[in-house]
XYZ file of C-alpha atoms in Angstrom:
513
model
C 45.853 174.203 201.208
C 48.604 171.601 200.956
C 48.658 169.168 197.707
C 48.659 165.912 198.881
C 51.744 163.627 198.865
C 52.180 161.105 195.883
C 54.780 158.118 196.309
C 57.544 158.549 193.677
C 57.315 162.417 193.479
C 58.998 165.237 194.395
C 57.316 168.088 196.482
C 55.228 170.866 194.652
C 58.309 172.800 194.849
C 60.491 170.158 193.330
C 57.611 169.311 190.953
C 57.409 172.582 189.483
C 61.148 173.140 189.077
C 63.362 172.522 185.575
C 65.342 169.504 187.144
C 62.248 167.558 187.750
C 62.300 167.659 183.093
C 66.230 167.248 182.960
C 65.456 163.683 185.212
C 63.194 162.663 182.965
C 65.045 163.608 179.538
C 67.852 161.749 181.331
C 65.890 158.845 181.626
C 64.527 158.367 177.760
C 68.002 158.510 176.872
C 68.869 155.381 178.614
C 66.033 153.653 177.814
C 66.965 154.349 174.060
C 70.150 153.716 173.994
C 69.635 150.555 175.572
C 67.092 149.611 172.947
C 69.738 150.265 170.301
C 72.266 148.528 171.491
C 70.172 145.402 171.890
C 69.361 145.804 168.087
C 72.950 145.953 166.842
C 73.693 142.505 168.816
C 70.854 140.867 167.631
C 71.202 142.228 163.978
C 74.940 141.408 164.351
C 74.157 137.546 166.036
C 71.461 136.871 162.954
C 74.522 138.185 160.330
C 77.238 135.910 162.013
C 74.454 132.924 162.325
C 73.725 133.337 158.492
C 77.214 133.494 157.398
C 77.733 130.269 159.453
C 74.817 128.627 158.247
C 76.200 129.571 154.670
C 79.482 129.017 154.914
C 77.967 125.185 156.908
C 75.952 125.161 153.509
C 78.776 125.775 150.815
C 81.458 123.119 152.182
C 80.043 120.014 151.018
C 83.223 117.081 150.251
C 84.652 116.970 146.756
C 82.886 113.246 145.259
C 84.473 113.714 141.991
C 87.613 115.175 140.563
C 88.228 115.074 136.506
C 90.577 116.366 133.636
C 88.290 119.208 132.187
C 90.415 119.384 128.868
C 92.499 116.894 128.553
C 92.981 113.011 128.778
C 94.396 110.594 131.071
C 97.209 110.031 128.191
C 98.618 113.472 126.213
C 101.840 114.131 123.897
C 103.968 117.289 124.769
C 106.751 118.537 122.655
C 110.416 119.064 124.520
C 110.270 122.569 125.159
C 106.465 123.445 125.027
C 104.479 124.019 128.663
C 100.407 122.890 128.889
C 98.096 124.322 131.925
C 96.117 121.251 133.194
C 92.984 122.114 134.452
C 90.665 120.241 136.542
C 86.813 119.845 136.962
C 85.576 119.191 140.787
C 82.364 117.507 141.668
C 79.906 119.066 142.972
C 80.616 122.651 141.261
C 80.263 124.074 145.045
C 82.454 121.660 146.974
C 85.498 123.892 147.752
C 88.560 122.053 146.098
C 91.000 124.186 149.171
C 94.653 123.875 147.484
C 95.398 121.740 144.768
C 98.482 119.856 145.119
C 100.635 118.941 142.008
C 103.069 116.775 141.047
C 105.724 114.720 138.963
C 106.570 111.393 138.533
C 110.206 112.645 137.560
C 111.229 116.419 137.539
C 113.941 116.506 134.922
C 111.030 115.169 132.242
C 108.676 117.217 133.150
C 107.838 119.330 135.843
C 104.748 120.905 137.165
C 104.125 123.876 139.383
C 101.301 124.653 141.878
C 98.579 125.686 138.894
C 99.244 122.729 137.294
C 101.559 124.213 134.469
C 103.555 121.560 132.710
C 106.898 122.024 131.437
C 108.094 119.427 128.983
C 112.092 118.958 129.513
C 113.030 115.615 127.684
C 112.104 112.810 125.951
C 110.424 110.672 128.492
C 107.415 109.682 130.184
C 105.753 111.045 133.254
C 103.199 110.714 135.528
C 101.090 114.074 136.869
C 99.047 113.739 139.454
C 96.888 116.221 140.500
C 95.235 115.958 144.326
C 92.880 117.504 146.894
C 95.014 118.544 149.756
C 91.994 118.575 152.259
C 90.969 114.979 151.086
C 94.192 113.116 149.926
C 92.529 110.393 148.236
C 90.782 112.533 145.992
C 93.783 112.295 143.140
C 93.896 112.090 139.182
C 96.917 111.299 137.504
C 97.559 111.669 134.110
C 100.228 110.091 131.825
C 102.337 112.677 129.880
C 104.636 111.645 127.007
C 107.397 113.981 125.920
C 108.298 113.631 122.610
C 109.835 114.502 119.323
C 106.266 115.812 117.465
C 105.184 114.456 114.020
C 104.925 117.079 111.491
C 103.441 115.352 108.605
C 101.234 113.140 107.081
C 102.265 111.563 103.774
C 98.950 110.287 101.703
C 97.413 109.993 98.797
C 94.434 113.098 98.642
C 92.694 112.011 95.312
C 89.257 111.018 95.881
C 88.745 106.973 96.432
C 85.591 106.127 94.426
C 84.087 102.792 96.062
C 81.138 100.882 95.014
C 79.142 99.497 97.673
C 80.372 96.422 99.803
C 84.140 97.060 97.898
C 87.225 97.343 99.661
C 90.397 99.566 99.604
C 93.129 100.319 102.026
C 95.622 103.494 101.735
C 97.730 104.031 103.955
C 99.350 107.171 105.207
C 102.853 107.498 106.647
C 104.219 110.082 108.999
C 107.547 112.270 108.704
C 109.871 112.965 109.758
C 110.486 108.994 110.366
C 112.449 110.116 113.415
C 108.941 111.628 115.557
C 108.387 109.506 118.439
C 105.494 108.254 118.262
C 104.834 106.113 114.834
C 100.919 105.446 115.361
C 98.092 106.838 113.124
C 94.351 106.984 113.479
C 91.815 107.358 110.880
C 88.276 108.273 111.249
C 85.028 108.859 108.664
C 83.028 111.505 108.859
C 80.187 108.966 108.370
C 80.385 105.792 108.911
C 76.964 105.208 107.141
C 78.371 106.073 103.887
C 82.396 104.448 104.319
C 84.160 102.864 107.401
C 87.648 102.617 108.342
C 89.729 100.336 110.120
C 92.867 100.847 112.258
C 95.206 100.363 109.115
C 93.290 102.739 106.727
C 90.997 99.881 105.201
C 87.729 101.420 103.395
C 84.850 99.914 103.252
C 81.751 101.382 100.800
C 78.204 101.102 102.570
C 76.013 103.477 101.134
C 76.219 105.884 98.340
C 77.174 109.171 99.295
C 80.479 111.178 100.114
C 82.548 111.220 103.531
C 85.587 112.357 104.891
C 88.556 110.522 106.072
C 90.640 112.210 108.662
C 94.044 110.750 109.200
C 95.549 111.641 112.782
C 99.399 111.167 114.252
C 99.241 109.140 117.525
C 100.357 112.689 118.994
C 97.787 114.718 117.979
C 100.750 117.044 115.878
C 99.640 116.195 112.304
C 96.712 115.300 110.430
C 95.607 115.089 106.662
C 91.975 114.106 104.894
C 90.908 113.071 101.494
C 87.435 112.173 100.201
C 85.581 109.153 99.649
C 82.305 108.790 97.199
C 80.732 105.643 96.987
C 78.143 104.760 94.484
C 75.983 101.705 93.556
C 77.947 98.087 92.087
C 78.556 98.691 88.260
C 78.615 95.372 87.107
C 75.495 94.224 85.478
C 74.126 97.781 85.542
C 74.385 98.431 82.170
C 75.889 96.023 79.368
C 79.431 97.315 79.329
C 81.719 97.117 76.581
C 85.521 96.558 76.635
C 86.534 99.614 74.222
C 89.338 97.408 71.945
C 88.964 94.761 74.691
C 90.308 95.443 77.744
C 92.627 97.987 76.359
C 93.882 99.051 79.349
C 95.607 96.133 80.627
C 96.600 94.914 77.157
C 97.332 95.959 74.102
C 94.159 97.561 71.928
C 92.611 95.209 69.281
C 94.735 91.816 70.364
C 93.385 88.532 71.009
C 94.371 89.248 74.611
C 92.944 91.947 75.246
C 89.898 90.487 74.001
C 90.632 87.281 76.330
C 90.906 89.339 79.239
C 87.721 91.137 78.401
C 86.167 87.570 78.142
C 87.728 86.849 81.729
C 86.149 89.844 83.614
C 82.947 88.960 82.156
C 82.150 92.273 80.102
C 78.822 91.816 78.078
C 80.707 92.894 74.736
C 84.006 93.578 73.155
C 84.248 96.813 70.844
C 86.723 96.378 67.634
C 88.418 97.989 64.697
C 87.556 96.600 61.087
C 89.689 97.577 58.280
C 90.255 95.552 55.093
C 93.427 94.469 53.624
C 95.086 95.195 50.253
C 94.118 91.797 49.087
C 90.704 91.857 50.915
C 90.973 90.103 54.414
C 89.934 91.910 57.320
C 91.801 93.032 60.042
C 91.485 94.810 63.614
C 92.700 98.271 63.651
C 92.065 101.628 64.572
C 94.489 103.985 63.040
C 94.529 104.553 58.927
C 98.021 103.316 59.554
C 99.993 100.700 61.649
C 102.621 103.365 62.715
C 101.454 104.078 66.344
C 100.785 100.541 67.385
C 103.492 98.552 64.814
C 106.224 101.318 63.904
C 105.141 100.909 60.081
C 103.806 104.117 58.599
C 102.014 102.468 55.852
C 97.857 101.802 55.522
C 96.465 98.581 55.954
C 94.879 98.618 52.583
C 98.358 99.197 51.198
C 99.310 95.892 52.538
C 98.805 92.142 52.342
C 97.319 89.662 55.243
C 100.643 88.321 55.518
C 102.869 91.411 55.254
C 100.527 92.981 57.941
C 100.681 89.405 60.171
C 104.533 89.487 59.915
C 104.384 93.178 61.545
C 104.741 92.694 65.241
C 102.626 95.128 67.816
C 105.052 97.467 70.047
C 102.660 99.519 71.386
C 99.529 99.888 73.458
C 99.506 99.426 77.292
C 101.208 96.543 79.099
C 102.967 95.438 75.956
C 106.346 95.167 77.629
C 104.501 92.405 79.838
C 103.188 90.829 77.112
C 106.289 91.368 74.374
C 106.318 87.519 74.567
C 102.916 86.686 73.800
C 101.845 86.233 70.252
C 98.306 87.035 71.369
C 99.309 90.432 72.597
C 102.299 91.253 69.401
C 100.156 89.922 66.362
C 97.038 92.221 64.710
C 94.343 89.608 64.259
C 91.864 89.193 61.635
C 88.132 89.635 62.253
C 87.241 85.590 62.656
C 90.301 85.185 65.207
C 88.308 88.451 66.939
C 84.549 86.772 66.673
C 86.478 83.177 67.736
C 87.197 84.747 70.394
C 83.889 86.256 71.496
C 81.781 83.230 70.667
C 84.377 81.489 73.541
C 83.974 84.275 76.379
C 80.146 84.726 74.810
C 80.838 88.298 74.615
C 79.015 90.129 72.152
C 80.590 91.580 69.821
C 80.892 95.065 69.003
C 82.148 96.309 65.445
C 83.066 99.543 64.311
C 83.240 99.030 60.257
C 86.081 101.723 59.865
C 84.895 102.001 55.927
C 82.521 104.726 54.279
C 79.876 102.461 51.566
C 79.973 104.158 47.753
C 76.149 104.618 47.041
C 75.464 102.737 43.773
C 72.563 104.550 41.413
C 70.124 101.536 42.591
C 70.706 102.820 46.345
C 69.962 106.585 45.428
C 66.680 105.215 43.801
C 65.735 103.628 47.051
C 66.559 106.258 49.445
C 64.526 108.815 47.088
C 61.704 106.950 47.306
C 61.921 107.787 51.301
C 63.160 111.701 51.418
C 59.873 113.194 51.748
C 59.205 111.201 55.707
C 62.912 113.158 56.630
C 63.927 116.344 57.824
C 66.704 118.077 54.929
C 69.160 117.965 57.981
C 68.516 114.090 58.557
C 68.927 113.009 54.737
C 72.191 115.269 54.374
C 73.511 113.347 57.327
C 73.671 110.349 54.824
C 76.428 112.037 53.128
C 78.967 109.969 52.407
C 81.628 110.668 55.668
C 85.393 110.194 54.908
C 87.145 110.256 58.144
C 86.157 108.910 61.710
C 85.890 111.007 64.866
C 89.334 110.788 65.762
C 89.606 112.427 62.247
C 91.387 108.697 60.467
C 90.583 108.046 57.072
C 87.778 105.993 56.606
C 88.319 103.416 53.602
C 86.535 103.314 50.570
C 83.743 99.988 51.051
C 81.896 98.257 48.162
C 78.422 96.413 48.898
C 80.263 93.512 48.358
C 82.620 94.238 51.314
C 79.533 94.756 53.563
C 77.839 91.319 52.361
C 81.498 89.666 53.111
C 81.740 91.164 56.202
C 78.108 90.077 57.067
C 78.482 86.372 55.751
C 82.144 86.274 57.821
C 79.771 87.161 61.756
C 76.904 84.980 60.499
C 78.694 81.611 59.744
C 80.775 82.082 62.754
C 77.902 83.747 65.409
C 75.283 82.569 63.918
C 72.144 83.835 65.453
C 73.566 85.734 68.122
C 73.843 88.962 68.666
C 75.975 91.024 67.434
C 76.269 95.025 67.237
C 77.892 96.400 63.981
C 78.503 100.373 64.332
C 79.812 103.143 62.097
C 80.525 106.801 61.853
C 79.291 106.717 57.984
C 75.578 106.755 58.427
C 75.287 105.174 54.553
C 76.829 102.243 55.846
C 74.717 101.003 58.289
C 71.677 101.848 56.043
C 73.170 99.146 53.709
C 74.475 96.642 55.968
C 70.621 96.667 57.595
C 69.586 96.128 54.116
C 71.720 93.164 53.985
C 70.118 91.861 57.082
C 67.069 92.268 56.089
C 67.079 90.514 52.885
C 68.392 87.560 54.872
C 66.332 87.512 56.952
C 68.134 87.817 60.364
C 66.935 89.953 63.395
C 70.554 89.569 65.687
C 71.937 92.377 63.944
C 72.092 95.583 66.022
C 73.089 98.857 64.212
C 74.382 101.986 66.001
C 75.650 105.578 64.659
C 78.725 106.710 65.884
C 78.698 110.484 66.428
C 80.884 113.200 68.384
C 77.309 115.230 68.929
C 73.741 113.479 69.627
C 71.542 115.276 67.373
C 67.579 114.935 68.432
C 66.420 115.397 64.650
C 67.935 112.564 63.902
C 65.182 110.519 65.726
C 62.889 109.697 62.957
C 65.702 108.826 60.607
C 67.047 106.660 63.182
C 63.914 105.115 64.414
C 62.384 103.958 60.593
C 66.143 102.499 59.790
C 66.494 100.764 63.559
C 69.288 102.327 64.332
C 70.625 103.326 67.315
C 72.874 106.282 68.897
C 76.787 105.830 69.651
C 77.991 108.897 71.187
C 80.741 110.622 72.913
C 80.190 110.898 76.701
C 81.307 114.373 76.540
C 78.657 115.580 74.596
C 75.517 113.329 75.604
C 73.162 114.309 78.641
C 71.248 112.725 80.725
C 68.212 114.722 79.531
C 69.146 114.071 75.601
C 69.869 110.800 76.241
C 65.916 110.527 77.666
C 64.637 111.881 74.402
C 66.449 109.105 72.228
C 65.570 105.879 74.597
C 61.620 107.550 74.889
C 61.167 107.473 71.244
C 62.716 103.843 70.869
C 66.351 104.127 70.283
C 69.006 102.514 72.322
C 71.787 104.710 73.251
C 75.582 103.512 73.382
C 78.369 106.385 75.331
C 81.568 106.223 74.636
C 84.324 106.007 76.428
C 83.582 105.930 79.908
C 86.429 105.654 82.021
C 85.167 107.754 85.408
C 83.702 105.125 87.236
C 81.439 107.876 88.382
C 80.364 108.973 85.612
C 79.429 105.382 84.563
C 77.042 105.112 87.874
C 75.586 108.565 86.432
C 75.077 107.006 83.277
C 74.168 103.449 84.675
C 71.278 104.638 87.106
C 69.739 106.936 84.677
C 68.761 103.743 82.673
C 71.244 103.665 79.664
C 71.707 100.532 78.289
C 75.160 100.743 76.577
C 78.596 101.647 77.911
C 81.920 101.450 76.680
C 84.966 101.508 78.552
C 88.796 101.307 78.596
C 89.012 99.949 82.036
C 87.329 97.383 84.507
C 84.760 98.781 87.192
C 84.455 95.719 89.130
């Protein structure tokens, strides 16, 4: 029987053969090859597409174009090179080729990365551009010049009280660098400022840091500035000898100019003459301050009035002035004070001789002291500075007492001593006349706490070096009554210290204000 006949075959003996399966292999081939070829183009026309689309995506125009470290103005050296680099806005804009260059090549030049070579002395203009979008340009202004190597200033600290002024000024080298200008700049401007010319001005207290630039950048310098609170009326300051340091110590003019910068006392030296008077000075002799090595108590009011004064500071200034070249006696001294109504402040450079009715009187009080109190009313010879303290009768106390009262009358007035005996006597004195201006103070190299009690029951107060009293010792006097004097305070720093921590009495060489 014959198989019937199906369009698109073969006969049943072409059917059955091996080429009929060779056809058909043929024919898969095709069909996948075709299929893979039609995958690469459309793999390779989405890989093109996207790296259009990005490439589309990435070039948007340059908006901005900046100096990324440097300034529209900058100071070269002859001879040095500087890479200028650029910052480009938006960060993906592509910048394409930079184009550089020179206002004038035998200055400066500048090569296609923007490297700068300084040549000579000169100024020059760089300009820096987008070569796809001309008018997307920065220039900068380049000065080549002879560098400043130096800065010339003062670096001590500047202490400033608050609202005070003070200009230093700084000055470059060598004088020859090219560019002369000078910049200064605090490190906080809360605490100091500073003007253009180097002018300070104290605002708060606190420290800061002034930085003094050349106009070129080549040299700097710095120093330090602490301010701290106004000094004047902080404390009741007292001119140590008057205003010693612009005058000569113990003078009528140095107790004038005392008077004139308004100091609330004037601190003196009280010595007696060889026929009684008394007289200001602070040595046992007159050699340092007159040339004369002989003792005031060796000497008569008008052999010590005929020696002139060649020492002490400013006395060439004043080597004219009889104020300033004459030793003056203690009313010419309280004359003086009463005038500027300064109070004053004297140190009784004598040692009072205990009579037998004193000893009776003081034994009657031994048992309310400490041993180490009552031996402190030992008779001292000498004075802290280690001069001779003279030899003082009661009646040289009661003189010296009548002298202030007739001429201060009831005001105050501060008497103070480094023989402890003395003051116990002259508040004796006082007391039996019944005055209450007096104002007695110990002077002392060391504070000594267990002197408190003795000090308290005689109203005395403390006069002490400042380079032996704390601020915590100091606490313990003033607590239990005592008013403290420190001596001599010169660091106007240490006089804020001493000011804002409450104590009452300072003495000084100088004027903090």
């Amino acid at each position: 029987m014959k198989r019937p006949y199906l369009p698109g075959t073969a006969s049943n003996d072409v059917l059955g053969s091996d080429k009929t399966g060779e056809w058909r292999s043929m024919d898969r081939k095709k069909i996948f090859c075709t299929i893979q070829k039609s995958l690469i183009f459309i793999a390779a026309g989405l890989f093109f597409a996207g790296q259009f689309s990005d490439a589309k995506a990435a070039a948007p125009k340059v908006q901005k174009i900046t100096w990324s470290d440097s300034g529209s103005k900058i100071y070269m050296p002859v001879g040095s090179s500087k890479k200028l680099k650029v910052k480009i806005t938006p960060k993906k804009a592509q910048s394409g080729r930079l184009k550089w260059s020179t206002s004038n090549k035998k200055i400066a030049a500048v090569n296609k990365n923007g490297k700068v070579s300084a040549k000579k002395k000169g100024t020059v203009t760089v300009t820096c551009q987008v070569s796809a979008q001309p008018k997307k340009k920065i220039k900068c202004k380049i000065n080549i010049v002879k560098p400043a190597k130096k800065i010339k200033v003062d670096k001590k600290t500047v202490v400033l009280q608050i609202g005070d002024t003070y200009t230093r000024k700084a000055s470059l080298s060598p004088g020859s660098a090219t560019a002369k200008g000078i910049k200064y700049l605090s490190s906080d401007q809360k605490t100091v400022t500073v003007d253009k010319n180097g002018k300070l001005t104290g605002k708060s207290e606190g420290t800061a840091t002034i930085k003094i630039c050349s106009e070129d950048g080549f040299a700097e310098a710095s120093y330090q500035v602490k301010v701290i609170g106004k000094l004047k009326n902080s404390a009741r300051f007292i001119a140590h000898r008057g205003l010693s340091s612009l005058a000569p110590e113990n003078t009528v003019k140095a107790f004038q100019l005392a008077g004139e910068a308004q100091f609330w006392g004037a601190e003196t030296d009280v010595r007696k003459t060889k026929d009684g008077y008394f007289i200001l000075m602070h040595d046992d002799t007159l050699k340092r301050m007159c040339g004369i090595n002989s003792a005031p108590k060796d000497l008569t009011l008008a052999e010590i009035r005929a020696s002139r004064i060649t020492g002490g500071n400013h006395q060439k200034e004043y080597q004219s002035d009889q104020s300033a070249t004459t030793i003056p006696t203690l009313e010419e001294y309280l004359q003086t004070c009463l005038k500027y109504r300064m109070v004053p402040v004297v140190e009784i450079k004598m040692a009072y001789q205990w009579n037998e009715a004193d000893e009776q009187a003081l034994s009657q009080q031994e048992d309310a002291q400490t041993e180490k109190a009552i031996s402190a009313l030992s008779t001292v010879t000498v004075d802290g500075y280690g001069m001779e303290l003279q030899s003082a009768a009661e009646d040289d106390l009661t003189r010296l007492y009548d002298i202030t009262h007739r001429i201060m009358g009831n005001s105050k007035v501060v008497f103070i001593a480094f023989d402890l005996k003395t003051l116990v006597k002259l508040r004796s004195i006082a007391d039996e006349n019944g005055t209450g201006n007096i104002e007695l103070q110990h002077l002392v190299n060391q504070p000594d706490t267990a002197m408190i009690g003795l000090y308290k029951e005689k109203r005395i107060g403390l006069d002490t070096s400042f380079k032996t009293l704390d601020i915590k010792t100091a606490a313990q006097f003033m607590n239990s009554g005592i008013a403290v004097n420190v001596w001599t305070v010169d660091n106007p720093v240490k006089a804020w210290d001493y000011a804002r921590n409450k104590i009452p009495y300072i003495t000084t060489n100088c004027r903090f204000w």
